[in-house]
Short mmCIF file of C-alpha atoms and ligand atoms in Angstrom, two decimals:
data_model
loop_
_atom_site.label_atom_id
_atom_site.label_comp_id
_atom_site.label_asym_id
_atom_site.label_seq_id
_atom_site.Cartn_x
_atom_site.Cartn_y
_atom_site.Cartn_z
CA MET X 20 160.48 88.31 117.52
CA THR X 21 157.50 88.52 119.85
CA LYS X 22 154.14 88.30 118.11
CA ARG X 23 152.60 91.64 117.14
CA VAL X 24 148.93 92.13 117.96
CA TYR X 25 146.52 93.99 115.69
CA ASN X 26 146.75 97.53 117.08
CA PHE X 27 143.52 99.50 116.58
CA SER X 28 144.64 102.38 118.81
CA ALA X 29 143.53 105.90 117.84
CA GLY X 30 146.99 107.29 118.60
CA PRO X 31 149.83 106.85 119.13
CA ALA X 32 149.06 104.21 116.59
CA VAL X 33 150.40 101.41 114.44
CA LEU X 34 153.49 102.15 112.34
CA PRO X 35 154.57 100.33 109.17
CA VAL X 36 156.60 97.20 109.96
CA PRO X 37 159.33 98.06 107.40
CA VAL X 38 159.77 101.42 109.18
CA LEU X 39 160.14 99.76 112.58
CA GLU X 40 162.59 97.27 111.10
CA GLU X 41 164.73 100.00 109.58
CA ILE X 42 164.77 101.91 112.87
CA GLN X 43 165.80 98.73 114.68
CA GLN X 44 168.47 97.83 112.17
CA ASN X 45 170.10 101.26 112.25
CA LEU X 46 169.50 102.19 115.87
CA MET X 47 173.07 101.51 117.03
CA SER X 48 174.58 103.39 114.13
CA LEU X 49 173.19 105.16 111.11
CA PRO X 50 175.00 103.71 108.08
CA GLY X 51 178.32 105.50 107.64
CA VAL X 52 177.76 107.75 110.68
CA GLY X 53 178.89 105.57 113.59
CA MET X 54 176.28 107.05 115.95
CA SER X 55 172.65 106.37 116.68
CA VAL X 56 170.06 108.78 115.34
CA LEU X 57 169.26 109.26 119.05
CA GLU X 58 172.75 110.64 119.64
CA ILE X 59 173.45 112.96 116.73
CA SER X 60 173.47 116.74 116.99
CA HIS X 61 170.61 118.63 115.41
CA ARG X 62 173.31 120.93 113.98
CA SER X 63 175.07 118.05 112.20
CA GLY X 64 175.11 117.56 108.47
CA THR X 65 173.52 114.16 109.00
CA PHE X 66 170.48 115.63 110.71
CA GLN X 67 170.22 118.45 108.19
CA GLN X 68 169.99 115.78 105.51
CA ILE X 69 167.29 113.93 107.49
CA ILE X 70 165.09 117.01 107.92
CA ASP X 71 165.67 118.14 104.32
CA GLU X 72 164.63 114.70 103.05
CA ALA X 73 161.44 114.80 105.11
CA ASP X 74 160.65 118.25 103.69
CA THR X 75 161.32 117.05 100.13
CA LEU X 76 159.12 113.97 100.55
CA PHE X 77 156.21 115.98 101.97
CA ARG X 78 156.49 118.30 98.97
CA LYS X 79 156.54 115.35 96.57
CA LEU X 80 153.67 113.36 98.13
CA LEU X 81 151.37 116.36 98.58
CA SER X 82 152.53 118.47 95.59
CA VAL X 83 153.45 121.33 97.92
CA SER X 84 154.61 124.45 96.09
CA ASP X 85 157.34 126.86 97.18
CA ASP X 86 154.60 129.18 98.42
CA TYR X 87 154.48 127.05 101.58
CA GLU X 88 156.81 126.55 104.52
CA ILE X 89 156.86 123.13 106.16
CA LEU X 90 157.51 123.36 109.90
CA PHE X 91 158.34 120.60 112.38
CA LEU X 92 157.08 121.79 115.77
CA GLN X 93 156.40 120.48 119.26
CA GLY X 94 153.43 120.73 121.61
CA GLY X 95 151.16 118.46 119.60
CA ALA X 96 148.16 119.45 117.54
CA THR X 97 146.81 120.94 120.77
CA MET X 98 149.52 123.60 120.70
CA GLN X 99 148.26 124.56 117.25
CA PHE X 100 144.83 125.27 118.73
CA SER X 101 146.57 128.26 120.39
CA MET X 102 149.22 129.07 117.80
CA VAL X 103 146.78 129.37 114.91
CA PRO X 104 144.69 132.18 116.46
CA ALA X 105 147.71 133.83 118.11
CA ASN X 106 149.46 134.11 114.74
CA LEU X 107 146.63 134.46 112.23
CA MET X 108 143.69 136.16 113.90
CA ILE X 109 143.44 139.75 112.76
CA PRO X 110 142.24 142.05 115.57
CA ASP X 111 138.55 142.97 115.10
CA LYS X 112 138.00 140.37 112.38
CA GLY X 113 137.78 137.19 114.41
CA ALA X 114 137.67 133.71 112.93
CA ASP X 115 135.08 131.05 112.04
CA TYR X 116 135.14 127.45 113.28
CA VAL X 117 133.25 124.42 111.99
CA LEU X 118 132.35 122.28 115.00
CA THR X 119 132.39 118.58 114.22
CA GLY X 120 133.65 117.06 117.46
CA THR X 121 135.78 117.27 120.56
CA TRP X 122 138.93 118.45 118.78
CA SER X 123 137.28 121.35 116.98
CA GLN X 124 135.55 122.32 120.23
CA LYS X 125 138.95 122.47 121.90
CA ALA X 126 140.35 124.51 119.02
CA LEU X 127 137.45 126.97 119.32
CA LYS X 128 137.93 127.28 123.07
CA GLU X 129 141.56 128.30 122.63
CA ALA X 130 140.70 130.73 119.84
CA LYS X 131 138.19 132.48 122.10
CA LYS X 132 141.06 133.32 124.45
CA VAL X 133 142.70 135.25 121.63
CA GLY X 134 139.76 137.04 120.04
CA THR X 135 136.31 136.62 118.55
CA ALA X 136 135.82 133.04 117.45
CA ARG X 137 132.48 132.15 115.90
CA THR X 138 130.79 128.83 115.24
CA SER X 139 130.37 128.54 111.48
CA ALA X 140 128.29 125.34 111.67
CA SER X 141 127.89 122.56 114.20
CA SER X 142 126.59 119.01 114.34
CA GLU X 143 126.73 118.93 118.15
CA LYS X 144 122.94 118.56 118.53
CA GLU X 145 123.12 115.33 116.53
CA GLY X 146 125.92 113.93 118.65
CA PHE X 147 128.50 114.94 116.04
CA ASN X 148 127.40 112.05 113.85
CA ARG X 149 127.76 113.95 110.58
CA ILE X 150 129.72 116.58 108.68
CA PRO X 151 127.80 119.79 107.90
CA ALA X 152 127.30 120.39 104.17
CA GLN X 153 128.86 123.34 102.40
CA GLY X 154 125.48 125.10 102.36
CA GLU X 155 125.30 125.04 106.17
CA LEU X 156 128.59 126.86 106.68
CA GLU X 157 128.26 130.48 107.74
CA ILE X 158 131.42 132.23 106.73
CA ASN X 159 131.99 135.85 107.59
CA PRO X 160 133.55 137.34 104.43
CA SER X 161 136.02 139.38 106.47
CA SER X 162 136.93 136.50 108.78
CA SER X 163 140.64 135.94 109.51
CA TYR X 164 140.25 132.29 108.56
CA LEU X 165 137.85 129.33 108.56
CA HIS X 166 139.00 126.40 110.71
CA TYR X 167 137.80 122.81 110.23
CA THR X 168 138.84 119.33 111.33
CA SER X 169 139.12 117.06 108.30
CA ASN X 170 138.64 113.82 110.26
CA ASN X 171 137.00 113.46 113.64
CA THR X 172 138.99 110.84 115.46
CA ILE X 173 136.48 110.35 118.26
CA PHE X 174 133.14 110.48 116.41
CA GLY X 175 134.36 108.78 113.24
CA THR X 176 133.29 111.35 110.67
CA GLU X 177 135.37 112.80 107.85
CA PHE X 178 134.99 115.67 105.38
CA ASP X 179 134.64 114.35 101.84
CA TYR X 180 134.94 117.88 100.46
CA VAL X 181 137.18 120.90 100.96
CA PRO X 182 135.03 123.77 102.26
CA ASP X 183 134.74 126.74 99.92
CA ALA X 184 135.47 129.83 101.99
CA GLY X 185 135.95 132.23 99.09
CA SER X 186 138.87 134.53 99.85
CA VAL X 187 138.92 133.58 103.54
CA PRO X 188 141.98 131.39 104.20
CA LEU X 189 141.25 127.80 105.18
CA VAL X 190 142.93 126.31 108.23
CA VAL X 191 142.63 122.57 108.77
CA ASP X 192 143.49 120.10 111.52
CA VAL X 193 144.36 116.93 109.60
CA SER X 194 145.86 115.08 112.58
CA SER X 195 143.95 111.86 112.03
CA ASP X 196 143.77 111.58 108.24
CA PHE X 197 146.94 113.29 107.06
CA LEU X 198 148.46 111.41 104.10
CA SER X 199 145.57 108.93 104.00
CA ARG X 200 144.38 110.27 100.63
CA PRO X 201 145.37 112.89 98.05
CA PHE X 202 144.91 116.34 99.57
CA ASP X 203 144.62 119.76 97.93
CA VAL X 204 147.22 121.77 99.84
CA ALA X 205 146.87 124.77 97.52
CA ARG X 206 143.33 125.44 98.72
CA HIS X 207 144.52 125.88 102.30
CA GLY X 208 146.35 128.63 104.15
CA LEU X 209 147.51 126.42 106.99
CA ILE X 210 147.48 122.67 107.54
CA TYR X 211 148.53 120.98 110.78
CA ALA X 212 148.83 117.46 112.13
CA GLY X 213 150.22 115.77 115.20
CA ALA X 214 152.33 112.95 113.76
CA GLN X 215 151.24 110.16 116.08
CA LYS X 216 148.03 109.16 114.31
CA ASN X 217 149.11 108.49 110.76
CA VAL X 218 152.58 109.87 110.12
CA GLY X 219 155.01 108.79 112.82
CA PRO X 220 155.68 108.66 116.54
CA ALA X 221 154.36 111.16 119.10
CA GLY X 222 156.50 114.25 119.58
CA VAL X 223 156.40 116.18 116.34
CA THR X 224 153.68 118.28 114.76
CA VAL X 225 153.81 119.10 111.08
CA VAL X 226 152.58 122.53 109.94
CA LEU X 227 152.29 123.69 106.35
CA ILE X 228 151.77 127.43 106.10
CA ARG X 229 151.35 129.65 103.05
CA LYS X 230 154.14 132.20 103.22
CA ASP X 231 151.96 135.29 102.72
CA LEU X 232 150.15 134.51 105.99
CA LEU X 233 153.41 135.02 107.88
CA GLU X 234 152.92 138.75 107.33
CA ARG X 235 150.04 138.62 109.82
CA VAL X 236 152.12 137.32 112.71
CA PRO X 237 152.07 139.94 115.50
CA ALA X 238 155.44 141.18 116.74
CA ASN X 239 155.02 140.38 120.41
CA LEU X 240 154.47 136.61 120.34
CA PRO X 241 156.67 134.31 122.40
CA THR X 242 159.40 133.13 120.03
CA MET X 243 158.44 129.47 120.33
CA MET X 244 154.87 130.29 119.29
CA ASP X 245 155.82 132.45 116.34
CA TYR X 246 155.42 130.81 112.89
CA GLY X 247 157.64 133.50 111.37
CA GLU X 248 160.51 132.76 113.74
CA MET X 249 160.08 129.03 113.24
CA ALA X 250 160.11 129.45 109.47
CA LYS X 251 163.18 131.71 109.57
CA GLY X 252 164.93 129.18 111.80
CA LYS X 253 163.94 126.30 109.46
CA SER X 254 162.45 124.43 112.46
CA LEU X 255 165.90 124.50 114.09
CA LEU X 256 165.45 127.49 116.37
CA ASN X 257 166.01 125.18 119.31
CA THR X 258 166.52 121.41 119.56
CA PRO X 259 163.81 119.78 117.46
CA PRO X 260 162.46 116.27 118.14
CA THR X 261 165.24 114.71 116.06
CA PHE X 262 164.23 111.06 116.38
CA CYS X 263 160.59 111.78 115.52
CA ILE X 264 161.54 113.73 112.41
CA TYR X 265 163.77 110.82 111.34
CA ALA X 266 160.91 108.34 111.86
CA VAL X 267 158.45 110.56 109.99
CA GLY X 268 160.92 110.63 107.10
CA LEU X 269 160.95 106.82 107.04
CA VAL X 270 157.13 106.71 107.00
CA LEU X 271 157.10 109.15 104.07
CA LYS X 272 159.59 106.96 102.21
CA TRP X 273 157.36 103.94 102.87
CA ILE X 274 154.30 105.74 101.48
CA ASP X 275 156.27 106.91 98.46
CA SER X 276 157.61 103.41 97.76
CA LEU X 277 154.08 102.01 97.69
CA GLY X 278 152.84 104.55 95.16
CA GLY X 279 151.99 107.64 97.18
CA LEU X 280 148.69 109.02 98.40
CA ALA X 281 146.50 107.60 95.63
CA GLU X 282 147.60 104.11 96.67
CA MET X 283 147.04 104.94 100.36
CA GLU X 284 143.52 106.06 99.54
CA LYS X 285 142.80 102.90 97.56
CA ARG X 286 143.92 100.72 100.45
CA ASN X 287 142.05 102.81 103.01
CA ILE X 288 138.81 102.61 101.02
CA GLU X 289 139.17 98.83 100.80
CA LYS X 290 139.78 98.43 104.52
CA ALA X 291 136.99 100.79 105.57
CA GLN X 292 134.51 99.12 103.21
CA LEU X 293 135.26 95.71 104.72
CA LEU X 294 134.43 96.97 108.19
CA TYR X 295 131.41 99.07 107.23
CA SER X 296 129.98 96.15 105.23
CA ALA X 297 130.29 93.98 108.32
CA ILE X 298 128.44 96.59 110.39
CA ASP X 299 125.75 97.16 107.73
CA GLY X 300 125.33 93.41 107.16
CA SER X 301 124.78 92.59 110.83
CA SER X 302 121.01 93.24 110.81
CA GLY X 303 121.48 96.02 113.33
CA TYR X 304 123.54 94.00 115.81
CA TYR X 305 126.46 96.36 115.23
CA ARG X 306 125.57 100.02 114.85
CA GLY X 307 127.99 102.64 113.50
CA HIS X 308 127.99 106.09 115.12
CA ALA X 309 128.45 108.17 111.97
CA LYS X 310 125.80 108.82 109.34
CA THR X 311 126.63 106.86 106.21
CA GLU X 312 127.48 109.92 104.09
CA SER X 313 129.91 111.26 106.71
CA ARG X 314 131.76 108.06 107.56
CA SER X 315 135.47 108.20 108.29
CA ARG X 316 137.87 105.79 106.65
CA MET X 317 140.26 106.10 109.58
CA ASN X 318 138.25 105.78 112.80
CA ILE X 319 135.18 103.58 112.98
CA PRO X 320 133.23 103.73 116.26
CA PHE X 321 130.43 101.18 116.68
CA ARG X 322 128.04 99.94 119.34
CA LEU X 323 126.61 96.53 120.26
CA PRO X 324 123.07 95.84 121.55
CA SER X 325 124.08 96.38 125.21
CA GLU X 326 126.96 97.64 127.31
CA ASP X 327 127.38 94.18 128.78
CA LEU X 328 127.89 92.75 125.31
CA GLU X 329 130.35 95.55 124.53
CA LYS X 330 132.39 94.65 127.61
CA LYS X 331 132.33 90.97 126.66
CA PHE X 332 133.31 91.80 123.07
CA LEU X 333 136.22 93.93 124.22
CA LYS X 334 137.49 91.29 126.63
CA GLU X 335 137.33 88.46 124.11
CA ALA X 336 138.74 90.60 121.30
CA THR X 337 141.71 91.62 123.43
CA ALA X 338 142.35 87.98 124.31
CA ALA X 339 142.22 87.13 120.60
CA GLY X 340 144.96 89.67 119.76
CA PHE X 341 142.93 92.76 118.83
CA ASP X 342 144.22 95.69 120.88
CA GLY X 343 142.96 99.25 121.35
CA LEU X 344 139.31 98.68 120.43
CA LYS X 345 137.79 100.39 123.46
CA GLY X 346 135.71 103.35 122.29
CA HIS X 347 136.24 106.90 123.48
CA ARG X 348 134.16 107.66 126.58
CA SER X 349 132.15 110.36 124.79
CA VAL X 350 130.78 107.85 122.23
CA GLY X 351 131.06 104.60 124.17
CA GLY X 352 131.18 101.14 122.64
CA LEU X 353 134.06 100.15 120.40
CA ARG X 354 136.27 102.02 117.98
CA ALA X 355 138.53 100.58 115.32
CA SER X 356 141.21 102.97 114.08
CA ILE X 357 142.62 101.69 110.81
CA TYR X 358 145.28 104.16 109.68
CA ASN X 359 147.60 103.78 106.67
CA ALA X 360 149.87 101.29 108.42
CA PHE X 361 147.04 99.09 109.67
CA PRO X 362 147.09 95.86 107.62
CA LYS X 363 144.09 94.67 105.62
CA GLU X 364 144.50 91.19 107.16
CA GLY X 365 143.82 92.77 110.55
CA VAL X 366 140.52 94.20 109.33
CA GLU X 367 139.57 90.85 107.78
CA ALA X 368 140.40 89.11 111.05
CA LEU X 369 138.27 91.59 113.02
CA VAL X 370 135.35 91.12 110.62
CA SER X 371 135.51 87.32 111.13
CA PHE X 372 135.67 87.83 114.87
CA MET X 373 132.62 90.13 114.75
CA LYS X 374 130.59 87.58 112.76
CA GLU X 375 131.50 84.80 115.13
CA PHE X 376 130.74 86.92 118.18
CA GLN X 377 127.31 87.80 116.80
CA THR X 378 126.52 84.15 116.07
CA THR X 379 127.48 83.14 119.60
CA ASN X 380 125.91 86.12 121.38
CA GLY X 381 123.10 87.11 119.01
C1 LIG N 403 144.68 113.52 118.50
C2 LIG N 403 144.14 114.75 117.89
C3 LIG N 403 144.48 116.03 118.37
C4 LIG N 403 145.38 116.24 119.57
O1 LIG N 403 146.67 115.90 119.27
P1 LIG N 403 147.88 116.08 120.30
O2 LIG N 403 149.06 115.88 119.41
O3 LIG N 403 147.72 115.05 121.36
O4 LIG N 403 147.82 117.46 120.85
C5 LIG N 403 143.98 117.12 117.71
N1 LIG N 403 143.17 116.98 116.64
C6 LIG N 403 142.81 115.78 116.16
C7 LIG N 403 141.91 115.69 114.97
C8 LIG N 403 143.29 114.62 116.77
O5 LIG N 403 142.94 113.42 116.30
#
């Protein structure tokens, strides 16, 4: 086998090795089926079993009640920026959006094409380096919903609380921290995530929607954008991304076998603390972007004393087997994304590399 590098990419991102091994082992033929998962019909009993298992595992890991539909859709999380307002915005009532970074800005922009979308709170003036507190959120009591982004992939901030919106349904984009910690589904009306950050390969988007919200769906939506139609069709209205759903199912099995979301959270806290301690212990050589109280456990952007040093760091890190550390252009510097499947040894190795680099280039 060729050597695997430490993959710090923000997404598509690292997958668990046992998942990749199982895919490889069964790629020519699923046991007892005689065909590859890439070749089977989405109308076959085999695929029905695959999608049912994924549904069951999501329900188990997240304690999802029967009040929710779980949908496997396409178009990425970005498609949800349009589908959420198209399906859930009640004419004249509008919706409220918490702005914590690029992704929520994009979500707001799409919502404005559908109706009145208001900014509930924003940390834009501070360079999106923190999560607004509950007390800063302005929530219109008759709003169709309140939308927030649980983890900000680019700016490296993460909600450590579920906003209280009273009787206004909560909608959340969990694309970059889905299944990284226990999550209170029951407090949300709709939850969505592109799979490629923490849950599987690119190509499938998971949506959990409380069934009563389906009553809001207007009659004239394009079928492929209609949550009601997708729910009625059990995500099989047309050909779904069969391979992606299979791979997501394997990732869910992997999480379950390790002890579920509480264990994921424990590991993610450990990994994030290692990296944040290295940043905090560098006497200001490394500087994190996020305010301490808003720090993400998944995406950790950081700067060095100069852009020249950042370039040198990136070059030497890549040569040493650390891939995907280049920061997003809107923050600059470096970014380490350390999702569920990212190994603790990789974080330890990066921390050693950072210490050595500082000693040599301090
Ligand atoms: C990556 C990302 C998106 C966009 O996802 P696509 O699947 O590429 O559309 C949206 N929201 C968040 C929080 C993300 O991290």
